[in-house]
PDB file of C-alpha atoms and ligand atoms in Angstrom:
ATOM      1  CA  MET A 243      16.442   0.587 -20.037  1.00  0.00           C
ATOM      2  CA  THR A 244      13.674   2.135 -17.912  1.00  0.00           C
ATOM      3  CA  LYS A 245      11.072  -0.624 -17.059  1.00  0.00           C
ATOM      4  CA  ALA A 246       9.120   0.453 -14.136  1.00  0.00           C
ATOM      5  CA  ALA A 247       7.340   3.598 -12.504  1.00  0.00           C
ATOM      6  CA  LEU A 248       7.373   3.931  -8.681  1.00  0.00           C
ATOM      7  CA  PHE A 249       4.802   6.227  -7.238  1.00  0.00           C
ATOM      8  CA  ASP A 250       4.440   8.115  -4.081  1.00  0.00           C
ATOM      9  CA  LEU A 251       0.676   8.406  -3.160  1.00  0.00           C
ATOM     10  CA  ASP A 252      -0.021  11.438  -0.973  1.00  0.00           C
ATOM     11  CA  GLY A 253       0.538  14.614  -2.939  1.00  0.00           C
ATOM     12  CA  VAL A 254       1.280  12.701  -6.205  1.00  0.00           C
ATOM     13  CA  ILE A 255      -1.735  10.563  -6.963  1.00  0.00           C
ATOM     14  CA  ALA A 256      -4.243  12.295  -4.581  1.00  0.00           C
ATOM     15  CA  ASP A 257      -4.308  15.510  -2.754  1.00  0.00           C
ATOM     16  CA  THR A 258      -4.277  13.822   0.563  1.00  0.00           C
ATOM     17  CA  ALA A 259      -1.135  15.845   1.657  1.00  0.00           C
ATOM     18  CA  ALA A 260      -3.692  18.596   2.531  1.00  0.00           C
ATOM     19  CA  TYR A 261      -5.700  16.292   4.756  1.00  0.00           C
ATOM     20  CA  HIS A 262      -2.510  15.225   6.648  1.00  0.00           C
ATOM     21  CA  LEU A 263      -1.668  18.909   7.329  1.00  0.00           C
ATOM     22  CA  GLN A 264      -5.203  19.599   8.520  1.00  0.00           C
ATOM     23  CA  ALA A 265      -5.255  16.552  10.888  1.00  0.00           C
ATOM     24  CA  TRP A 266      -1.833  17.504  12.457  1.00  0.00           C
ATOM     25  CA  HIS A 267      -2.952  21.146  12.848  1.00  0.00           C
ATOM     26  CA  LYS A 268      -6.172  20.164  14.691  1.00  0.00           C
ATOM     27  CA  LEU A 269      -4.354  17.565  16.885  1.00  0.00           C
ATOM     28  CA  VAL A 270      -1.907  20.255  18.107  1.00  0.00           C
ATOM     29  CA  GLN A 271      -4.712  22.788  18.624  1.00  0.00           C
ATOM     30  CA  ASP A 272      -6.918  20.337  20.522  1.00  0.00           C
ATOM     31  CA  HIS A 273      -4.107  19.109  22.727  1.00  0.00           C
ATOM     32  CA  PHE A 274      -1.742  21.955  23.280  1.00  0.00           C
ATOM     33  CA  GLY A 275      -3.798  24.972  22.296  1.00  0.00           C
ATOM     34  CA  LEU A 276      -1.247  25.993  19.772  1.00  0.00           C
ATOM     35  CA  ASP A 277      -1.238  26.963  16.109  1.00  0.00           C
ATOM     36  CA  ALA A 278       1.411  24.776  14.449  1.00  0.00           C
ATOM     37  CA  PRO A 279       3.207  26.951  11.884  1.00  0.00           C
ATOM     38  CA  ALA A 280       2.589  25.861   8.168  1.00  0.00           C
ATOM     39  CA  ASP A 281       6.358  25.646   7.549  1.00  0.00           C
ATOM     40  CA  LEU A 282       6.819  23.155  10.416  1.00  0.00           C
ATOM     41  CA  LEU A 283       3.935  20.979   9.276  1.00  0.00           C
ATOM     42  CA  ALA A 284       5.203  21.084   5.674  1.00  0.00           C
ATOM     43  CA  GLN A 285       8.372  19.486   6.952  1.00  0.00           C
ATOM     44  CA  THR A 286       6.400  16.355   7.631  1.00  0.00           C
ATOM     45  CA  LYS A 287       5.568  15.759   3.953  1.00  0.00           C
ATOM     46  CA  GLY A 288       6.776  12.105   3.175  1.00  0.00           C
ATOM     47  CA  LEU A 289       7.759  11.297   6.728  1.00  0.00           C
ATOM     48  CA  SER A 290       6.069   8.334   8.560  1.00  0.00           C
ATOM     49  CA  ARG A 291       3.342   9.088  10.977  1.00  0.00           C
ATOM     50  CA  THR A 292       5.689   8.643  14.046  1.00  0.00           C
ATOM     51  CA  ASP A 293       8.564  10.545  12.502  1.00  0.00           C
ATOM     52  CA  SER A 294       6.072  13.425  11.585  1.00  0.00           C
ATOM     53  CA  LEU A 295       4.859  13.519  15.241  1.00  0.00           C
ATOM     54  CA  ALA A 296       8.385  13.541  16.686  1.00  0.00           C
ATOM     55  CA  ALA A 297       9.309  16.342  14.293  1.00  0.00           C
ATOM     56  CA  ILE A 298       6.172  18.457  15.231  1.00  0.00           C
ATOM     57  CA  LEU A 299       6.664  17.991  18.978  1.00  0.00           C
ATOM     58  CA  SER A 300      10.378  18.719  18.636  1.00  0.00           C
ATOM     59  CA  GLY A 301       9.657  21.874  16.624  1.00  0.00           C
ATOM     60  CA  LEU A 302       7.194  23.163  19.194  1.00  0.00           C
ATOM     61  CA  ASP A 303       9.480  22.243  22.074  1.00  0.00           C
ATOM     62  CA  LEU A 304       6.890  19.777  23.624  1.00  0.00           C
ATOM     63  CA  THR A 305       7.662  16.713  25.489  1.00  0.00           C
ATOM     64  CA  VAL A 306       5.187  13.846  25.984  1.00  0.00           C
ATOM     65  CA  THR A 307       5.363  10.272  27.504  1.00  0.00           C
ATOM     66  CA  ASP A 308       5.600   7.251  25.380  1.00  0.00           C
ATOM     67  CA  ASP A 309       1.994   6.465  26.097  1.00  0.00           C
ATOM     68  CA  GLU A 310       0.911   9.961  25.214  1.00  0.00           C
ATOM     69  CA  PHE A 311       3.068   9.807  21.958  1.00  0.00           C
ATOM     70  CA  THR A 312       1.114   6.522  20.879  1.00  0.00           C
ATOM     71  CA  GLN A 313      -2.294   8.026  21.729  1.00  0.00           C
ATOM     72  CA  LEU A 314      -1.589  11.299  19.851  1.00  0.00           C
ATOM     73  CA  ALA A 315      -0.330   9.116  16.720  1.00  0.00           C
ATOM     74  CA  ALA A 316      -3.663   7.318  16.988  1.00  0.00           C
ATOM     75  CA  GLU A 317      -5.830  10.331  17.280  1.00  0.00           C
ATOM     76  CA  LYS A 318      -4.055  11.937  14.380  1.00  0.00           C
ATOM     77  CA  ASN A 319      -4.835   8.902  12.249  1.00  0.00           C
ATOM     78  CA  ALA A 320      -8.521   9.065  13.332  1.00  0.00           C
ATOM     79  CA  LEU A 321      -8.744  12.623  12.374  1.00  0.00           C
ATOM     80  CA  TYR A 322      -7.030  11.908   9.002  1.00  0.00           C
ATOM     81  CA  GLN A 323      -9.285   9.017   8.342  1.00  0.00           C
ATOM     82  CA  GLN A 324     -12.396  11.368   8.868  1.00  0.00           C
ATOM     83  CA  LEU A 325     -11.160  13.560   6.146  1.00  0.00           C
ATOM     84  CA  LEU A 326     -10.426  10.550   3.924  1.00  0.00           C
ATOM     85  CA  ALA A 327     -14.232   9.919   3.888  1.00  0.00           C
ATOM     86  CA  ASN A 328     -14.435  12.765   1.348  1.00  0.00           C
ATOM     87  CA  LEU A 329     -12.193  10.944  -1.175  1.00  0.00           C
ATOM     88  CA  ASN A 330     -13.648   9.522  -4.502  1.00  0.00           C
ATOM     89  CA  GLU A 331     -12.479   8.942  -8.027  1.00  0.00           C
ATOM     90  CA  ASP A 332     -12.460  12.821  -8.690  1.00  0.00           C
ATOM     91  CA  SER A 333      -9.807  13.189  -5.952  1.00  0.00           C
ATOM     92  CA  ILE A 334      -7.068  11.800  -8.325  1.00  0.00           C
ATOM     93  CA  LEU A 335      -4.842  14.637  -9.025  1.00  0.00           C
ATOM     94  CA  PRO A 336      -4.936  16.112 -12.626  1.00  0.00           C
ATOM     95  CA  GLY A 337      -2.935  14.345 -15.083  1.00  0.00           C
ATOM     96  CA  ILE A 338      -2.290  11.288 -13.120  1.00  0.00           C
ATOM     97  CA  ALA A 339      -4.741   9.025 -14.693  1.00  0.00           C
ATOM     98  CA  ASP A 340      -3.501   9.776 -18.207  1.00  0.00           C
ATOM     99  CA  LEU A 341       0.177   9.263 -16.897  1.00  0.00           C
ATOM    100  CA  LEU A 342      -0.740   5.835 -15.470  1.00  0.00           C
ATOM    101  CA  ALA A 343      -2.388   4.827 -18.793  1.00  0.00           C
ATOM    102  CA  ALA A 344       0.526   6.090 -20.910  1.00  0.00           C
ATOM    103  CA  LEU A 345       3.142   4.133 -18.759  1.00  0.00           C
ATOM    104  CA  ARG A 346       1.002   0.985 -19.155  1.00  0.00           C
ATOM    105  CA  LYS A 347       0.644   1.381 -22.752  1.00  0.00           C
ATOM    106  CA  LYS A 348       4.543   1.578 -22.983  1.00  0.00           C
ATOM    107  CA  GLY A 349       4.718  -1.577 -21.007  1.00  0.00           C
ATOM    108  CA  PHE A 350       5.993  -0.166 -17.708  1.00  0.00           C
ATOM    109  CA  ARG A 351       5.333  -2.075 -14.514  1.00  0.00           C
ATOM    110  CA  LEU A 352       3.780   0.023 -11.833  1.00  0.00           C
ATOM    111  CA  ALA A 353       4.555   0.112  -8.157  1.00  0.00           C
ATOM    112  CA  LEU A 354       3.408   2.202  -5.079  1.00  0.00           C
ATOM    113  CA  ALA A 355       6.103   3.460  -2.782  1.00  0.00           C
ATOM    114  CA  SER A 356       4.091   5.271  -0.179  1.00  0.00           C
ATOM    115  CA  ALA A 357       4.916   5.828   3.549  1.00  0.00           C
ATOM    116  CA  SER A 358       1.198   5.723   4.356  1.00  0.00           C
ATOM    117  CA  HIS A 359      -0.243   2.889   6.294  1.00  0.00           C
ATOM    118  CA  ASN A 360      -3.621   3.990   4.795  1.00  0.00           C
ATOM    119  CA  ALA A 361      -2.556   3.447   1.223  1.00  0.00           C
ATOM    120  CA  PRO A 362      -4.732   0.555   0.425  1.00  0.00           C
ATOM    121  CA  LEU A 363      -7.805   2.294   1.861  1.00  0.00           C
ATOM    122  CA  ILE A 364      -7.091   5.440  -0.243  1.00  0.00           C
ATOM    123  CA  LEU A 365      -6.400   3.463  -3.450  1.00  0.00           C
ATOM    124  CA  ASP A 366      -9.801   1.761  -2.937  1.00  0.00           C
ATOM    125  CA  LYS A 367     -11.560   5.125  -2.492  1.00  0.00           C
ATOM    126  CA  LEU A 368      -9.835   6.426  -5.655  1.00  0.00           C
ATOM    127  CA  GLY A 369     -10.937   3.371  -7.610  1.00  0.00           C
ATOM    128  CA  LEU A 370      -7.273   2.476  -8.215  1.00  0.00           C
ATOM    129  CA  SER A 371      -6.993  -0.691  -6.355  1.00  0.00           C
ATOM    130  CA  GLY A 372      -6.145  -2.953  -9.224  1.00  0.00           C
ATOM    131  CA  THR A 373      -3.768  -0.381 -11.024  1.00  0.00           C
ATOM    132  CA  PHE A 374      -0.452  -1.297  -9.378  1.00  0.00           C
ATOM    133  CA  ASP A 375       1.570  -4.474  -9.815  1.00  0.00           C
ATOM    134  CA  ALA A 376       3.186  -4.158  -6.351  1.00  0.00           C
ATOM    135  CA  ILE A 377       2.577  -2.092  -3.320  1.00  0.00           C
ATOM    136  CA  ALA A 378       5.374  -1.779  -1.063  1.00  0.00           C
ATOM    137  CA  ASP A 379       4.428  -2.130   2.487  1.00  0.00           C
ATOM    138  CA  PRO A 380       5.859   0.690   4.823  1.00  0.00           C
ATOM    139  CA  ARG A 381       5.406  -1.684   7.821  1.00  0.00           C
ATOM    140  CA  LYS A 382       7.980  -4.070   6.416  1.00  0.00           C
ATOM    141  CA  VAL A 383      10.760  -1.527   5.775  1.00  0.00           C
ATOM    142  CA  ALA A 384      13.329  -0.700   8.337  1.00  0.00           C
ATOM    143  CA  HIS A 385      13.637   2.988   7.602  1.00  0.00           C
ATOM    144  CA  GLY A 386      11.257   5.665   6.344  1.00  0.00           C
ATOM    145  CA  LYS A 387      11.921   8.347   3.806  1.00  0.00           C
ATOM    146  CA  PRO A 388      14.526   9.869   3.318  1.00  0.00           C
ATOM    147  CA  ALA A 389      15.965   6.370   3.573  1.00  0.00           C
ATOM    148  CA  PRO A 390      15.721   4.610   0.252  1.00  0.00           C
ATOM    149  CA  ASP A 391      13.999   1.427   1.716  1.00  0.00           C
ATOM    150  CA  ILE A 392      10.418   1.826   0.511  1.00  0.00           C
ATOM    151  CA  PHE A 393      11.581   2.577  -3.124  1.00  0.00           C
ATOM    152  CA  LEU A 394      14.017  -0.404  -2.935  1.00  0.00           C
ATOM    153  CA  ALA A 395      11.043  -2.488  -1.794  1.00  0.00           C
ATOM    154  CA  ALA A 396       8.786  -1.201  -4.579  1.00  0.00           C
ATOM    155  CA  ALA A 397      11.459  -1.909  -7.273  1.00  0.00           C
ATOM    156  CA  LYS A 398      11.884  -5.388  -6.022  1.00  0.00           C
ATOM    157  CA  GLY A 399       8.163  -5.857  -5.994  1.00  0.00           C
ATOM    158  CA  VAL A 400       7.988  -5.485  -9.638  1.00  0.00           C
ATOM    159  CA  GLY A 401      11.330  -7.415 -10.271  1.00  0.00           C
ATOM    160  CA  CYS A 402      13.311  -4.368 -11.499  1.00  0.00           C
ATOM    161  CA  GLN A 403      16.600  -2.934 -10.532  1.00  0.00           C
ATOM    162  CA  PRO A 404      16.197   0.543  -9.022  1.00  0.00           C
ATOM    163  CA  GLU A 405      18.380   2.087 -11.768  1.00  0.00           C
ATOM    164  CA  ASP A 406      15.770   0.773 -14.293  1.00  0.00           C
ATOM    165  CA  CYS A 407      12.962   2.684 -12.455  1.00  0.00           C
ATOM    166  CA  ILE A 408      11.625   6.308 -12.568  1.00  0.00           C
ATOM    167  CA  ALA A 409       9.922   7.462  -9.475  1.00  0.00           C
ATOM    168  CA  PHE A 410       7.378  10.304  -8.777  1.00  0.00           C
ATOM    169  CA  GLU A 411       7.479  12.288  -5.544  1.00  0.00           C
ATOM    170  CA  ASP A 412       6.269  15.564  -3.943  1.00  0.00           C
ATOM    171  CA  SER A 413       8.251  15.665  -0.891  1.00  0.00           C
ATOM    172  CA  ALA A 414      11.899  16.566  -0.242  1.00  0.00           C
ATOM    173  CA  ALA A 415      12.376  13.429   1.918  1.00  0.00           C
ATOM    174  CA  GLY A 416      10.887  11.410  -0.996  1.00  0.00           C
ATOM    175  CA  ILE A 417      13.327  12.713  -3.631  1.00  0.00           C
ATOM    176  CA  ALA A 418      16.316  12.100  -1.226  1.00  0.00           C
ATOM    177  CA  ALA A 419      14.969   8.553  -0.813  1.00  0.00           C
ATOM    178  CA  ILE A 420      14.667   7.977  -4.601  1.00  0.00           C
ATOM    179  CA  LYS A 421      18.063   9.313  -5.187  1.00  0.00           C
ATOM    180  CA  ALA A 422      19.550   7.148  -2.544  1.00  0.00           C
ATOM    181  CA  ALA A 423      17.786   4.125  -4.098  1.00  0.00           C
ATOM    182  CA  GLY A 424      19.556   5.013  -7.362  1.00  0.00           C
ATOM    183  CA  SER A 425      16.323   5.632  -9.442  1.00  0.00           C
ATOM    184  CA  CYS A 426      15.511   8.548 -11.467  1.00  0.00           C
ATOM    185  CA  ALA A 427      13.515  11.145  -9.403  1.00  0.00           C
ATOM    186  CA  VAL A 428      10.767  13.033 -10.953  1.00  0.00           C
ATOM    187  CA  GLY A 429       9.652  15.869  -8.594  1.00  0.00           C
ATOM    188  CA  VAL A 430       6.183  17.430  -8.556  1.00  0.00           C
ATOM    189  CA  GLY A 431       5.636  20.834  -6.944  1.00  0.00           C
ATOM    190  CA  GLN A 432       8.022  23.741  -6.405  1.00  0.00           C
ATOM    191  CA  GLN A 433      10.332  22.281  -3.812  1.00  0.00           C
ATOM    192  CA  ALA A 434      10.527  18.640  -4.917  1.00  0.00           C
ATOM    193  CA  ALA A 435      11.094  19.882  -8.714  1.00  0.00           C
ATOM    194  CA  ARG A 436      14.078  21.748  -7.536  1.00  0.00           C
ATOM    195  CA  GLN A 437      15.681  18.772  -6.038  1.00  0.00           C
ATOM    196  CA  ALA A 438      14.758  16.000  -8.459  1.00  0.00           C
ATOM    197  CA  ASP A 439      16.471  15.023 -11.539  1.00  0.00           C
ATOM    198  CA  ILE A 440      13.480  16.149 -13.564  1.00  0.00           C
ATOM    199  CA  GLY A 441      10.850  18.619 -12.227  1.00  0.00           C
ATOM    200  CA  PHE A 442       7.286  19.795 -12.981  1.00  0.00           C
ATOM    201  CA  PRO A 443       5.367  22.480 -11.205  1.00  0.00           C
ATOM    202  CA  ASP A 444       2.367  20.226 -10.619  1.00  0.00           C
ATOM    203  CA  THR A 445       0.842  16.806 -11.641  1.00  0.00           C
ATOM    204  CA  ALA A 446      -1.104  18.312 -14.664  1.00  0.00           C
ATOM    205  CA  ALA A 447       2.179  19.340 -16.185  1.00  0.00           C
ATOM    206  CA  LEU A 448       3.690  15.736 -15.937  1.00  0.00           C
ATOM    207  CA  ASP A 449       4.786  14.664 -19.529  1.00  0.00           C
ATOM    208  CA  LEU A 450       6.081  11.178 -19.937  1.00  0.00           C
ATOM    209  CA  ASP A 451       7.590  11.829 -23.573  1.00  0.00           C
ATOM    210  CA  GLN A 452       9.509  14.568 -22.023  1.00  0.00           C
ATOM    211  CA  ILE A 453      10.687  12.545 -19.077  1.00  0.00           C
ATOM    212  CA  LEU A 454      11.828   9.648 -21.304  1.00  0.00           C
ATOM    213  CA  ALA A 455      13.591  11.942 -23.777  1.00  0.00           C
ATOM    214  CA  GLN A 456      15.497  13.518 -20.939  1.00  0.00           C
ATOM    215  CA  ILE A 457      16.503  10.215 -19.464  1.00  0.00           C
ATOM    216  CA  ASN A 458      17.671   9.047 -22.926  1.00  0.00           C
ATOM    217  CA  ARG A 459      19.775  12.274 -23.233  1.00  0.00           C
ATOM    218  CA  LYS A 460      21.355  11.839 -19.928  1.00  0.00           C
ATOM    219  CA  LYS A 461      22.184   8.115 -20.683  1.00  0.00           C
ATOM    220  CA  SER A 462      23.837   9.033 -24.063  1.00  0.00           C
ATOM    221  CA  ALA A 463      25.772  11.898 -22.570  1.00  0.00           C
ATOM    222  CA  GLY A 464      27.328   9.749 -20.030  1.00  0.00           C
TER     223      GLY A 464
HETATM  224  P1  B16 B 177      -0.053   7.472   7.451  1.00  0.00           P
HETATM  225  P2  B16 B 177       3.445   9.468   0.980  1.00  0.00           P
HETATM  226  C1  B16 B 177       3.198   9.935   3.514  1.00  0.00           C
HETATM  227  O1  B16 B 177       2.573   9.531   2.229  1.00  0.00           O
HETATM  228  C2  B16 B 177       2.568  11.299   3.805  1.00  0.00           C
HETATM  229  O2  B16 B 177       3.431  12.209   2.861  1.00  0.00           O
HETATM  230  C3  B16 B 177       3.030  11.901   5.061  1.00  0.00           C
HETATM  231  O3  B16 B 177       2.567  13.016   5.372  1.00  0.00           O
HETATM  232  C4  B16 B 177       2.467  10.858   6.205  1.00  0.00           C
HETATM  233  O4  B16 B 177       2.748  11.203   7.463  1.00  0.00           O
HETATM  234  C5  B16 B 177       2.781   9.375   5.762  1.00  0.00           C
HETATM  235  O5  B16 B 177       2.462   9.087   4.512  1.00  0.00           O
HETATM  236  C6  B16 B 177       2.160   8.280   6.735  1.00  0.00           C
HETATM  237  O6  B16 B 177       0.829   8.217   6.468  1.00  0.00           O
HETATM  238  O7  B16 B 177      -0.324   8.299   8.773  1.00  0.00           O
HETATM  239  O8  B16 B 177      -1.402   7.549   6.584  1.00  0.00           O
HETATM  240  O9  B16 B 177       0.451   6.181   7.692  1.00  0.00           O
HETATM  241  O10 B16 B 177       3.656  10.965   0.519  1.00  0.00           O
HETATM  242  O11 B16 B 177       4.705   8.684   1.145  1.00  0.00           O
HETATM  243  O12 B16 B 177       2.575   8.735  -0.001  1.00  0.00           O
HETATM  244 MG1   MG B 178       3.984  12.470  -0.998  1.00  0.00          MG
END
C-alpha cells in the first residue's frame, strides 16, 4: 500500500530551477567570458552543486585548481541566494499546494528529497517549513542523484519502505534515483514525464486520483 510521498524541491515545489540556471550562466560569463549553452546547463538539473560545476567545466573544456573550484561553487551559491530573495508564498508552483493538501487528507506522510543545501531556507520563504514530516539531508548521503540515496533517506525519515512511496521529480537524474530506490516515479515536465512511471506536462496537471488509480492498476496487473 502506498503510504508516503517524497518530493523533489527545485522544479517541483518551486520554480527555483530557473534561478539555478541563471546563477550558473552568470558565473560562467563573469569568470570565463563564455555563454554556457542552455542544453549544457539543463543537464545539471537535480545534480548536486559540485557535480553541476564539474559537469559545466567539463562541458566547456575548462580546467581549474581545487581552490578555484571551491571558490566558484561558493560564488554560484551567493548568486543563487541573491535570486532566492525574490521567493515568497506565491512562488509555489501551480497545483502543488492542492496536491500536498490532498495527500495529507488521504493520510500520506510527506518527505522532502532535494539535493539542495538551501532547501530549509527555500521552504521557509515559501511558508512550507512545517509541511514535511521529514527532510532528507543531502549532506548526509554518500551519493547524489542519480544514485537513490536521498530518496532512500527520505523514505526512511517517514518510516516507510521505498516500495510504499510515490516520488515527484522534474529531472532525469531524479527520476533515475527514484527508480533505483524502488519507488513509483511521477515525472513533471516533458523530459521527466517521458522517463517516469507516470508523467505530467507540468505541476498544474498533477492529479492524485489518476496517480493512485494507475498504481492500483499496475499492482493488480502484476
Ligand atoms: P544547492 P532538487 C537540486 O535541487 C537542483 O535541481 C540542482 O540544480 C542543484 O544544483 C542542487 O539542488 C543543489 O542545490 O546548490 O542549492 O545546494 O531539484 O534536488 O530539489
Ligand atoms: Mg528538481
